[in-house]
Short mmCIF file of C-alpha atoms and ligand atoms in Angstrom, two decimals:
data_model
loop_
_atom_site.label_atom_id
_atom_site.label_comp_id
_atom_site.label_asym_id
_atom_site.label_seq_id
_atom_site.Cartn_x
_atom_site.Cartn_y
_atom_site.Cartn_z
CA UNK A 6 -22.42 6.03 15.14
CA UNK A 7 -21.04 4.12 12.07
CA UNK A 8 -18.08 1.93 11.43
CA UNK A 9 -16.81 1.56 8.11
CA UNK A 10 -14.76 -2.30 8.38
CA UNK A 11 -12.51 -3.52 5.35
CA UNK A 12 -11.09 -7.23 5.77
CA UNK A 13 -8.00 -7.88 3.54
CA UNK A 14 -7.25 -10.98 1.76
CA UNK A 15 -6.42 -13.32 4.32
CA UNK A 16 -9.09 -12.77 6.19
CA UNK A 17 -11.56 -13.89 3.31
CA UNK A 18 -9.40 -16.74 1.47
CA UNK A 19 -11.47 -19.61 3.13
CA UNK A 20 -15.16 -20.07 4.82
CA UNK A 21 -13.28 -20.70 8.25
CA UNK A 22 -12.14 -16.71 7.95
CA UNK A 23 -15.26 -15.74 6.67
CA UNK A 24 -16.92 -16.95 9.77
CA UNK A 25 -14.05 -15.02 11.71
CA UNK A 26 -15.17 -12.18 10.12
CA UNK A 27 -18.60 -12.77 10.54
CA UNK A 28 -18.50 -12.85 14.36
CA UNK A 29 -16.59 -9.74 14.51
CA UNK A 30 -19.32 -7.59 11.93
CA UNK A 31 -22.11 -9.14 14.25
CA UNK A 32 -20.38 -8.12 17.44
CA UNK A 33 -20.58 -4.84 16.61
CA UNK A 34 -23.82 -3.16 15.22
CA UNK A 35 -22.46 -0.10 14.41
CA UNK A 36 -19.73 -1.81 11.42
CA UNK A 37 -22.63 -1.07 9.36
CA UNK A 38 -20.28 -1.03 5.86
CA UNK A 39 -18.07 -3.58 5.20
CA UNK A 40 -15.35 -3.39 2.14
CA UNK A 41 -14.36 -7.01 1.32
CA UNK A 42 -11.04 -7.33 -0.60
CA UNK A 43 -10.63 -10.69 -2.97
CA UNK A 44 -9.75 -14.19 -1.50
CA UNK A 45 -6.34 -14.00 -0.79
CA UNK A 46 -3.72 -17.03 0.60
CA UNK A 47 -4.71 -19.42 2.67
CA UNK A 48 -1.52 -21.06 3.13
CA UNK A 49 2.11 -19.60 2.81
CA UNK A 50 2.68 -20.82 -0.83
CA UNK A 51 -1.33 -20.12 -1.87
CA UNK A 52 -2.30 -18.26 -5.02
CA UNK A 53 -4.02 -14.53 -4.27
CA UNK A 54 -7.21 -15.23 -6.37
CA UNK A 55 -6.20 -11.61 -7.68
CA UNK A 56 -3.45 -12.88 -8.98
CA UNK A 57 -5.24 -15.90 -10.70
CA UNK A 58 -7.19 -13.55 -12.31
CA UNK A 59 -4.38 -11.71 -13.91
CA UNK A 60 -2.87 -14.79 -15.07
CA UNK A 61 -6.50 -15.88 -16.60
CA UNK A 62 -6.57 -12.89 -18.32
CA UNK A 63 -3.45 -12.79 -19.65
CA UNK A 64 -4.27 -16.07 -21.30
CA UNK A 65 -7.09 -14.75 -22.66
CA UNK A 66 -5.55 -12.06 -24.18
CA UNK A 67 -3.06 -13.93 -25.55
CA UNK A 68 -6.13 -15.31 -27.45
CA UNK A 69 -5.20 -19.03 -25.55
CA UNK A 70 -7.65 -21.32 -23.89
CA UNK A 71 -8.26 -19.77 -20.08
CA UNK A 72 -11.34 -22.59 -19.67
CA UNK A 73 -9.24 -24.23 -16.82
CA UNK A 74 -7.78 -21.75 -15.00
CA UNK A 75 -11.48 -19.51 -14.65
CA UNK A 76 -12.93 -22.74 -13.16
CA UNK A 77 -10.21 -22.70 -10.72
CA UNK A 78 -10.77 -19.08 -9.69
CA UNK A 79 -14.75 -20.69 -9.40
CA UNK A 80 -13.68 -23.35 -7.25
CA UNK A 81 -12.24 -20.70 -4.67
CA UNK A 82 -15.17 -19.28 -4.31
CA UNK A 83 -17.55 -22.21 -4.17
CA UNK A 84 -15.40 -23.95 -1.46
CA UNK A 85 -16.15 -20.21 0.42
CA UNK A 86 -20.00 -20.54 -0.15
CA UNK A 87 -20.32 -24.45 0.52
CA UNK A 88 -18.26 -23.89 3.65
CA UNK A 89 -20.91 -21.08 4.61
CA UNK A 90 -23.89 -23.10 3.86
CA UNK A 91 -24.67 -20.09 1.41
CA UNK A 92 -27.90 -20.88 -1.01
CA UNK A 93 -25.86 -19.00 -4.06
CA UNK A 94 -24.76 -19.82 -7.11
CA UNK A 95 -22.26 -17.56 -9.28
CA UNK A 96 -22.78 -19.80 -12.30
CA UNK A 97 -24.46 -16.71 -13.92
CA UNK A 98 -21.55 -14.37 -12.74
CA UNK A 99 -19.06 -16.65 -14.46
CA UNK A 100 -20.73 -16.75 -17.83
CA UNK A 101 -20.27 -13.04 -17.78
CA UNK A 102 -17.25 -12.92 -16.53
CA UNK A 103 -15.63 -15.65 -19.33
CA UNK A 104 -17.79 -13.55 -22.00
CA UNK A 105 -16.41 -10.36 -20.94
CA UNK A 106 -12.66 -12.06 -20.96
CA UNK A 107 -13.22 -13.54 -24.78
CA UNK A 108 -14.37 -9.66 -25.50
CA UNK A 109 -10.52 -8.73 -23.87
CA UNK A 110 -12.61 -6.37 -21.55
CA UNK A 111 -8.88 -5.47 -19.86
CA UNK A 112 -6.88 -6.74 -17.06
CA UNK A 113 -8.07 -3.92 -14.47
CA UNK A 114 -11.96 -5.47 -15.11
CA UNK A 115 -10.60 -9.20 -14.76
CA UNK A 116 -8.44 -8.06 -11.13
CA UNK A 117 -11.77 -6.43 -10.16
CA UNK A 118 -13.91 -9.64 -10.02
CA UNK A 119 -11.65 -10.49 -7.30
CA UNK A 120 -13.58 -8.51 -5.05
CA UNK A 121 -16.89 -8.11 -7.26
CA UNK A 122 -17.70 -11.88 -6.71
CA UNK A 123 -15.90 -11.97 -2.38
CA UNK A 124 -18.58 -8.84 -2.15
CA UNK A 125 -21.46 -10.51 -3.54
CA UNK A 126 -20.96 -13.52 -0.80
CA UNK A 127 -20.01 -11.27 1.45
CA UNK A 128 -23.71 -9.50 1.23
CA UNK A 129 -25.46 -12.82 1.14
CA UNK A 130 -23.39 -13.93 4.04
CA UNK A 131 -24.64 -11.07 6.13
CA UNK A 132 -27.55 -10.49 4.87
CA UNK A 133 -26.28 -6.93 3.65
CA UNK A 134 -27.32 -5.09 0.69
CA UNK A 135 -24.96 -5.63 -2.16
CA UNK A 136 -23.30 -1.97 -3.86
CA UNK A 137 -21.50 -2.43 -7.08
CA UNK A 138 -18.20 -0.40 -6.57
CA UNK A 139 -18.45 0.62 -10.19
CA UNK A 140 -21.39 2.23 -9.58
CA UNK A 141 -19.93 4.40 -6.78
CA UNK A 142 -16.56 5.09 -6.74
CA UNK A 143 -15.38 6.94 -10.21
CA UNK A 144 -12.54 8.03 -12.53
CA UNK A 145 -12.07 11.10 -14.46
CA UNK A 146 -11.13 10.69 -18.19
CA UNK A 147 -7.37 10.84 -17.33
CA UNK A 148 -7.95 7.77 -14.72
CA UNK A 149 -7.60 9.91 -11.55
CA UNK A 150 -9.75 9.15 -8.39
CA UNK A 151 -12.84 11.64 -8.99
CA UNK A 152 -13.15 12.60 -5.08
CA UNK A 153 -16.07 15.08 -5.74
CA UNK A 154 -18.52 13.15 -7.98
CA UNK A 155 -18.00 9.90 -5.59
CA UNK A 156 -18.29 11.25 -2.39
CA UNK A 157 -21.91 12.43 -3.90
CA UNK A 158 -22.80 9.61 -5.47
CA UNK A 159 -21.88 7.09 -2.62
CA UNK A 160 -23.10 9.42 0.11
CA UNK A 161 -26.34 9.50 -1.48
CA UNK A 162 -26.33 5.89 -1.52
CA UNK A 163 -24.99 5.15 1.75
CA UNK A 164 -27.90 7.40 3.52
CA UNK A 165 -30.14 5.10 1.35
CA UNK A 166 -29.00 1.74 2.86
CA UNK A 167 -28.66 1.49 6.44
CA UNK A 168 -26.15 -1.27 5.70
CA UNK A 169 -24.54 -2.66 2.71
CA UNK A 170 -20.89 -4.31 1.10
CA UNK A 171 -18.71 -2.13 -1.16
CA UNK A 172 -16.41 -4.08 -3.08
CA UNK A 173 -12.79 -3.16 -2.56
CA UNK A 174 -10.13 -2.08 -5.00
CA UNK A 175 -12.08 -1.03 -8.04
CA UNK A 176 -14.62 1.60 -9.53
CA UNK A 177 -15.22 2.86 -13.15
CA UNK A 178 -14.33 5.60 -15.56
CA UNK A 179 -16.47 8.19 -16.78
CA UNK A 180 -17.54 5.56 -20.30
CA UNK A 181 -18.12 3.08 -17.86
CA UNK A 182 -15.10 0.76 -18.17
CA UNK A 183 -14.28 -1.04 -15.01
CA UNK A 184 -10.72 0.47 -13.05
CA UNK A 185 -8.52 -0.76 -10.49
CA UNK A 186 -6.98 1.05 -8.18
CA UNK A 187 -3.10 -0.14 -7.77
CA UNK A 188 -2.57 -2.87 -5.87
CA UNK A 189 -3.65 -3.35 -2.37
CA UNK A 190 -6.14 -0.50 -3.05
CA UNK A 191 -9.16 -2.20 -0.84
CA UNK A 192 -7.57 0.09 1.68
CA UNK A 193 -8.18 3.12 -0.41
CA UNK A 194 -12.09 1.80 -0.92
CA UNK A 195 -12.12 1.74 2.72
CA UNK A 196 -11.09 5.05 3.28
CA UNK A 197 -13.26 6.48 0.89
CA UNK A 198 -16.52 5.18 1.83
CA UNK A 199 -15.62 6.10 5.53
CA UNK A 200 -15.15 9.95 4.42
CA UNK A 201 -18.43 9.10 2.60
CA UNK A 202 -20.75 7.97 5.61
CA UNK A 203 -19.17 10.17 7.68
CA UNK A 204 -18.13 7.34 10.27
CA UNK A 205 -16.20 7.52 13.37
CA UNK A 206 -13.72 5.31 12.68
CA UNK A 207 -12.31 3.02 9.93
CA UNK A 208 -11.12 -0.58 10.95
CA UNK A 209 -8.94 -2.38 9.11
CA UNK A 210 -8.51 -6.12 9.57
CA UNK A 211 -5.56 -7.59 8.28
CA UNK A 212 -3.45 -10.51 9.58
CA UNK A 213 -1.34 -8.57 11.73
CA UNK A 214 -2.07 -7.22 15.61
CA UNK A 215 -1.65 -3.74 14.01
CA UNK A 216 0.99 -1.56 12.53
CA UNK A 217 4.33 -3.15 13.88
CA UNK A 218 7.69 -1.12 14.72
CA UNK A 219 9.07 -3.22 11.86
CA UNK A 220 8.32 -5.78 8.92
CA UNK A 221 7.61 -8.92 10.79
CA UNK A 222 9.60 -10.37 7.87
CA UNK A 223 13.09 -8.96 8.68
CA UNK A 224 12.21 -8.75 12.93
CA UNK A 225 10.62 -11.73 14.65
CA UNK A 226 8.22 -10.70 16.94
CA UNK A 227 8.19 -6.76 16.34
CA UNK A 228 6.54 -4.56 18.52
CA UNK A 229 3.40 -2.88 18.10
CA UNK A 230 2.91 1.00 17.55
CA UNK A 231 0.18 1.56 19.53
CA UNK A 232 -0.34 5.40 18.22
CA UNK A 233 0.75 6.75 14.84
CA UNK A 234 -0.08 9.97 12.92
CA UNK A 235 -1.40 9.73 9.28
CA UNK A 236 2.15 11.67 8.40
CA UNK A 237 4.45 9.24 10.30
CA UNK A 238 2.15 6.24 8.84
CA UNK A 239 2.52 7.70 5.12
CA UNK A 240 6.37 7.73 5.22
CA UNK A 241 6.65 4.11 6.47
CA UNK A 242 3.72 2.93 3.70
CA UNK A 243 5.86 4.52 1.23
CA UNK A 244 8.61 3.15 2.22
CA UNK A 245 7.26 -0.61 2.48
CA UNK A 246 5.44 -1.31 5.11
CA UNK A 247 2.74 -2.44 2.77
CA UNK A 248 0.17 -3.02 5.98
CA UNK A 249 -1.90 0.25 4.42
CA UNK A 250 -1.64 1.52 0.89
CA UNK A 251 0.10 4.46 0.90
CA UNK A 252 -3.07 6.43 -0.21
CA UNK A 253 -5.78 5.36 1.97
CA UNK A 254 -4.86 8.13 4.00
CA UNK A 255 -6.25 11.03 2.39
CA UNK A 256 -9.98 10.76 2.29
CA UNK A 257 -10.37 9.94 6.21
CA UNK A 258 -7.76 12.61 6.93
CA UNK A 259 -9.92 15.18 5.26
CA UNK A 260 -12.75 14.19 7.62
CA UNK A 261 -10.14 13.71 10.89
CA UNK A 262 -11.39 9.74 10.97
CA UNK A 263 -9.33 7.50 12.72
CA UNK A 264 -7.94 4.60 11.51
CA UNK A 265 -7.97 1.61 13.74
CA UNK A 266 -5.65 -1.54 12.52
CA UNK A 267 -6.29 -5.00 13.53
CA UNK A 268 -6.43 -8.40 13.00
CA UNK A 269 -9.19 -11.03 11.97
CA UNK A 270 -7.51 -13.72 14.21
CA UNK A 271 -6.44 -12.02 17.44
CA UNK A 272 -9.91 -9.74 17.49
CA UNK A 273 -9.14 -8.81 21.40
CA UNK A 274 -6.12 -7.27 20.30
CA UNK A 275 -6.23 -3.39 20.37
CA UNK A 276 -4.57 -3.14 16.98
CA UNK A 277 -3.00 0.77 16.51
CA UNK A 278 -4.62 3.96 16.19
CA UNK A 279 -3.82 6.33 12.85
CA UNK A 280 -5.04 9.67 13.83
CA UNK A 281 -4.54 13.36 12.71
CA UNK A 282 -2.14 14.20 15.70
CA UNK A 283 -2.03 13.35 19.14
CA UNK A 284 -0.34 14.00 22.48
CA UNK A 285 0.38 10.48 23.19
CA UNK A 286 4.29 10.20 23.25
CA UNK A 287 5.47 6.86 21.35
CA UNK A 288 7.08 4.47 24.18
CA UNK A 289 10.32 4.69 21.82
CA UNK A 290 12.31 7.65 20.05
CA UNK A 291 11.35 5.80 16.78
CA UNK A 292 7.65 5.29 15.57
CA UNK A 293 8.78 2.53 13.10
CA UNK A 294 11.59 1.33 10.48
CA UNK A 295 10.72 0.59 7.12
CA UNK A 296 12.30 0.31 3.62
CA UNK A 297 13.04 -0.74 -0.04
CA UNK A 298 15.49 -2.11 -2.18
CA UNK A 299 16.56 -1.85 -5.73
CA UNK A 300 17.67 2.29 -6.00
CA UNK A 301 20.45 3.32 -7.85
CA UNK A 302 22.52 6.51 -6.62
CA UNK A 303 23.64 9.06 -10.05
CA UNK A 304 26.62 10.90 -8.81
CA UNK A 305 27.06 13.67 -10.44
CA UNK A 306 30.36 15.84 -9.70
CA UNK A 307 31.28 19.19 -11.10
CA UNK A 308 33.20 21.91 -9.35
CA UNK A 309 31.76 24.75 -8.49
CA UNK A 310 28.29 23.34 -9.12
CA UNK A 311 27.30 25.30 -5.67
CA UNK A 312 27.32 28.47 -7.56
CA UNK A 313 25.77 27.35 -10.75
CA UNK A 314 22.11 29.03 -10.90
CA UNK A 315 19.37 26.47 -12.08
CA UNK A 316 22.13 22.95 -11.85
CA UNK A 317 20.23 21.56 -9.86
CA UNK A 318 17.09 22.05 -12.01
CA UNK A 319 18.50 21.11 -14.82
CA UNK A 320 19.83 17.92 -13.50
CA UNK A 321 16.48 16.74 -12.62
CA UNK A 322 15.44 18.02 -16.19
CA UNK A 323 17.31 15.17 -17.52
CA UNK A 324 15.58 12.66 -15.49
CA UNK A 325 12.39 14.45 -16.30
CA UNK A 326 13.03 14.15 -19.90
CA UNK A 327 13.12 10.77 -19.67
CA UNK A 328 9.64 10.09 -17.49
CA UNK A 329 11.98 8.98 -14.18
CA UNK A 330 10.76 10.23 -11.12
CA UNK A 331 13.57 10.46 -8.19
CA UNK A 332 13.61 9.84 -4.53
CA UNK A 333 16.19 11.57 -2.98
CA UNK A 334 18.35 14.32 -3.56
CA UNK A 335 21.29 14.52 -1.58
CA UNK A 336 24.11 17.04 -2.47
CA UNK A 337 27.62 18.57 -1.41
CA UNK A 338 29.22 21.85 -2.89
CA UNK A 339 30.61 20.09 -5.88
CA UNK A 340 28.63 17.16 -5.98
CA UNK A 341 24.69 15.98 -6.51
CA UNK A 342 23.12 12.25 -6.18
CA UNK A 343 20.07 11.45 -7.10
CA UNK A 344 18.66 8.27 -6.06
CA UNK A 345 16.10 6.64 -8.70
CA UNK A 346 14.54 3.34 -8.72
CA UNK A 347 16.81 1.06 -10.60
CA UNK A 348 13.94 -0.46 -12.52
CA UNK A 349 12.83 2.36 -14.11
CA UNK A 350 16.16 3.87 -14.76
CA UNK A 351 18.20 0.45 -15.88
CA UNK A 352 16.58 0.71 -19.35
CA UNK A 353 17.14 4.51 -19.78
CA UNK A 354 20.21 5.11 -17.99
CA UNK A 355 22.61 6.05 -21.18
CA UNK A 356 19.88 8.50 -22.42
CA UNK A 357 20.10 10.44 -18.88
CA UNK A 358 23.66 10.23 -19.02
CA UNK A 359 23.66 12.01 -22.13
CA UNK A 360 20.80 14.17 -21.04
CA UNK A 361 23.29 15.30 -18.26
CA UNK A 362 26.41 16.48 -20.21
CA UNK A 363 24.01 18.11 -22.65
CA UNK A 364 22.22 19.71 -19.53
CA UNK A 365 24.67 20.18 -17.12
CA UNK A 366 28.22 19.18 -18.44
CA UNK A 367 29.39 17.76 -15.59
CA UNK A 368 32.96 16.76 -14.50
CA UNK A 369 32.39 13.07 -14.12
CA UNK A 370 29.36 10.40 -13.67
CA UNK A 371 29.28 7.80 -11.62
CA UNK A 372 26.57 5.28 -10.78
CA UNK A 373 25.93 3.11 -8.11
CA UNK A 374 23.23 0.27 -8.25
CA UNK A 375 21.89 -2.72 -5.83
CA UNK A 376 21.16 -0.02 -3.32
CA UNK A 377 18.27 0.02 -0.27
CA UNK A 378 16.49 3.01 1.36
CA UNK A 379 15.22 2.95 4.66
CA UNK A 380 13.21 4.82 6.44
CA UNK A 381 13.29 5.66 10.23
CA UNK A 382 10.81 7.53 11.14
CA UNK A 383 9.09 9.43 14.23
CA UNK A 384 7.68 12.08 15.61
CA UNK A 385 9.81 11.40 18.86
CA UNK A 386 13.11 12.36 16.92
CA UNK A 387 12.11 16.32 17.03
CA UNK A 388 12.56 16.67 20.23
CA UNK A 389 15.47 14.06 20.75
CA UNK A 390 19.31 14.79 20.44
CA UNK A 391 21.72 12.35 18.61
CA UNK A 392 18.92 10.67 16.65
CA UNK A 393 21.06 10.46 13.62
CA UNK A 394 24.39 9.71 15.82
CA UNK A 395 23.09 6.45 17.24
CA UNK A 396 22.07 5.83 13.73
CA UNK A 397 25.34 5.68 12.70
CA UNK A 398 27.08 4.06 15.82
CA UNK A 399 24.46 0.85 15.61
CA UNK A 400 25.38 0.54 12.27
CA UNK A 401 28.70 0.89 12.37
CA UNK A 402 28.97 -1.73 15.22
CA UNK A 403 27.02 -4.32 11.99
CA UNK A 404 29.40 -3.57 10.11
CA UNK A 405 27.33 -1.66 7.47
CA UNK A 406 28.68 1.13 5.42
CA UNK A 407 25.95 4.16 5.30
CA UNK A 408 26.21 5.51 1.53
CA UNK A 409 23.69 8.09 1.99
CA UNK A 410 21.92 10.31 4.80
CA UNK A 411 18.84 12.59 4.39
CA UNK A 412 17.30 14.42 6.75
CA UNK A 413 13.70 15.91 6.01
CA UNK A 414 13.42 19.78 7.41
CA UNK A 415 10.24 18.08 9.35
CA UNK A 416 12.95 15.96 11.40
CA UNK A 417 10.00 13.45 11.00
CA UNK A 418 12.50 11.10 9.55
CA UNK A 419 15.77 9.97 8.58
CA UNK A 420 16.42 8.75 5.10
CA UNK A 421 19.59 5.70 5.15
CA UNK A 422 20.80 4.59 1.71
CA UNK A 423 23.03 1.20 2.04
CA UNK A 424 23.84 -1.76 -0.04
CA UNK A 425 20.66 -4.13 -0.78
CA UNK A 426 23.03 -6.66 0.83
CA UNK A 427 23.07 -5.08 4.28
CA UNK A 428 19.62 -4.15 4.04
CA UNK A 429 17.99 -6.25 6.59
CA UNK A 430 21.40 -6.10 9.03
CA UNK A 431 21.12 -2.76 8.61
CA UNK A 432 17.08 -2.34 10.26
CA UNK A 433 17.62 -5.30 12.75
CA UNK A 434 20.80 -2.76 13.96
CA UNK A 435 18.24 -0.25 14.30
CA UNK A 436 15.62 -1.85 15.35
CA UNK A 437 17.97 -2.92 18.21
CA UNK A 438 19.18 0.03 19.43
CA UNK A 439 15.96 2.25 19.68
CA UNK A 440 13.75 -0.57 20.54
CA UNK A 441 15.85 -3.69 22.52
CA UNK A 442 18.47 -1.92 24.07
CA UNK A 443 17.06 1.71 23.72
CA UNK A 444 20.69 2.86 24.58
P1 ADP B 2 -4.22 -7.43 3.74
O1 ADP B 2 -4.29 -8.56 2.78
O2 ADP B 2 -5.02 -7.65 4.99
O3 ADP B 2 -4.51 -6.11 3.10
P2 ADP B 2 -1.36 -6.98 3.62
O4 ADP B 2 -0.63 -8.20 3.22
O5 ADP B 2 -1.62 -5.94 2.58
O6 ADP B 2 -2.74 -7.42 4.30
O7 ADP B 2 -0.65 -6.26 4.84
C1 ADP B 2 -0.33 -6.98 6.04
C2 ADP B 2 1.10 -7.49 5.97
O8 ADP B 2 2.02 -6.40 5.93
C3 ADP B 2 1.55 -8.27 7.18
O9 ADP B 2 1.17 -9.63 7.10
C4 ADP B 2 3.06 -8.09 7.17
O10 ADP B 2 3.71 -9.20 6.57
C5 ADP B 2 3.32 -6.88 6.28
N1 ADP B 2 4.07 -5.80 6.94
C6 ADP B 2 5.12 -5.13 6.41
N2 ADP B 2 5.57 -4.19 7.24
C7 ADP B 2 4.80 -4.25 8.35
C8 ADP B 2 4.77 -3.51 9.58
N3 ADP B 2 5.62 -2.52 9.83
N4 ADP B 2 3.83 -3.84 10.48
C9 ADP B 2 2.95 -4.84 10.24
N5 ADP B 2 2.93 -5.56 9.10
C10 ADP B 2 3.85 -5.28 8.16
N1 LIG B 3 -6.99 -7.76 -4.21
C1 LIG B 3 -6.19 -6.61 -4.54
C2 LIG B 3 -4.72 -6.96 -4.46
O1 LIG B 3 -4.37 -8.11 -4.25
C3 LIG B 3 -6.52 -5.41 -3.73
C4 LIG B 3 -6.35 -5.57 -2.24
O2 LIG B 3 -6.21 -6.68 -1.74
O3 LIG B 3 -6.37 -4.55 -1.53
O4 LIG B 3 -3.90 -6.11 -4.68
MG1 MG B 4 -3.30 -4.86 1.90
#
């Protein structure tokens, strides 16, 4: 039996969570890999050493003296190793690290030391061997996640050490060069070396008794989801509810691993359970709420549009044309919205305007921005009548005007559009009714 455990960056930003940490690898000998992510906050208005390191780097890009801000990304960590009582010094580390920074080495090798330095306390902490992510865990030329070549390489290794730290977050590309994942991506690490070593289960320690109905944030005191699938999980992590990256799903799901979440500072808790499928009913209709703001809805009318072969295609084309990639596609018999992420589209949007009456010739244009998407989501809502009714009602009792509903042919969720202003009415409405009142 193996346990693969990754620890995000709260519970590593001081020696006092290190020791949490600690107690919970040596209360368990089978969390035989750990994945450290870099120091993160230790207070609410704290610094993410990851970030540091951005900043550092950008300074040291910009060809401008980054002396004082590298010797506060040391100080982090040597308030984590004097706290420990750790016989280590990264002095050597650092001279690297400020030579590779003068040689502009790139901002995904300067994020990287985040966890490159946590994961070489980490090993001296426990007494662990140390594995250099970049030696595992690889890129093709095009930057993708090699899955094939890593899961050899770092099997091979794994069978070789009986128990070791993987770094989170990073690996390298086939020249060597150091590469991030995006961000959050210890998560991914984890997930990978579990499909790796085979292990029963991947835990996740974060600062949060598990996956919660809804962002803590917007609800106080959410519930816990005490059973989730990986497909329910991946809709609400796309969707915001940043507890998992979005992609740390697929190499344990491949393998049928479980995902256990739970927290460094409530150990007892029982966290929740990500698995393949299961019989276990959630206690609610809803599995969880999640969402995002900043979308813009492109109306796009034209009558007869219905009968048009290849509009719709076409429509995207113009989107395509311009490198925007869309979320949601709602349409009527004369009409067709696409939802994009305002962001990306602000800066484009005349050129897909044009794109559009050269594509599509359309009776009129309209766009809407400052919008929010949210998610409600559940494998419940299959086999429950007037999902999308009480929807409606709760949030027409808040007063919120629905702009947009999508429902996936999986009935595993309901898409809401609404204005970014109403956006957190809008999921404490639902929240309510399916979880509070569960009228
Ligand atoms: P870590 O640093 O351990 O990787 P993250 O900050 O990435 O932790 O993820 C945990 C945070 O996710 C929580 O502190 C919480 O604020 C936020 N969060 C957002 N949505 C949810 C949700 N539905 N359930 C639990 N936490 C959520
Ligand atoms: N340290 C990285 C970040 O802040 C990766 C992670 O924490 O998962 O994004
Ligand atoms: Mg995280």
């Amino acid at each position: 039996m193996s346990k693969v455990v990754k620890f995000g960056g709260s519970s590593l930003a001081s020696a006092e969570q290190f020791k949490k940490v600690g107690s919970i690898i040596r209360a368990d000998k089978e969390r035989k890999y750990v994945v450290p992510s870099a120091p993160g906050k230790r207070f609410k208005d704290d610094t993410k050493v990851t970030d540091m390191l951005y900043e550092c780097y950008d300074l040291a890009e910009a060809g401008k003296d980054f002396k004082a801000a590298l010797k506060a990304i040391k100080e982090r960590y040597e308030e984590i190793i004097a706290g420990l009582q750790l016989e280590l010094s990264l002095d050597e580390e650092f001279k690297v690290i400020e030579k590779n920074f003068k040689a502009k080495l790139g901002s995904n090798y300067a994020a990287s030391r985040g966890e490159y330095l946590n994961g070489i306390i980490m090993a001296s902490y426990l007494g662990y061997e140390f594995i250099d992510s970049a030696t595992v865990i690889f890129f093709d030329e095009n930057g993708d996640f090699d899955a094939d070549k890593t899961n050899e390489v770092l099997s091979a290794k794994l069978t070789e050490c009986k128990k070791a730290v993987v770094p989170g977050f990073y690996g390298s590309l086939p020249d060597g060069t150091v590469k991030t994942f995006s961000r959050g991506g210890s998560d991914v690490t984890g997930s990978i070396v579990a499909k790796a070593c085979k292990a029963d289960v991947y835990e996740n320690w974060t600062d949060v008794s598990g996956f919660l109905i809804a962002d803590p944030r917007i609800i106080e005191n959410p519930r816990g989801i005490e059973v989730i699938t990986y497909r329910e999980l991946r809709e609400l992590s796309y969707m915001g509810a940043t507890v998992l990256h979005e992609d740390a799903i697929f190499p344990v799901r491949q393998e049928g691993i479980p995902i256990n979440i739970r927290n460094t500072n409530a150990p007892e808790d029982n966290g929740t359970w990500i698995v393949g499928s299961t019989c276990q009913k959630s206690k609610y209709v809803i599995t969880g709420i999640a969402g995002k703001k900043g979308f813009c809805a492109v109306n796009i009318e034209k009558d007869m549009m219905n009968s048009e072969i290849g509009f719709g295609r076409r429509v995207l084309q113009a989107f395509e044309e311009n490198g925007i990639s869309f979320e949601h596609v709602p349409s009527g018999i004369d009409t067709m919205t696409v939802f994009v992420h305002q962001d990306e589209f602000m800066h484009k949007e005349q050129k897909v305007v044009a794109g559009l009456h050269r594509l599509v010739n359309p009776d009129s244009i309209d766009i809407e921005a400052d919008l929010a998407l949210i998610a409600v989501v559940g494998r419940g809502m299959k086999s429950t009548r007037g999902t999308a009714g009480r929807i409606f009602s709760a949030l027409a009792h808040s007063n919120v005007n629905v702009k947009m509903i999508d429902q996936g042919s999986s009935e595993l969720n309901i898409i809401i559009g609404v204005a970014n202003e109403d956006f957190e009415t809008a999921i404490k409405a639902i929240y309510d009714i399916f979880v509070i009142t569960k009228l």
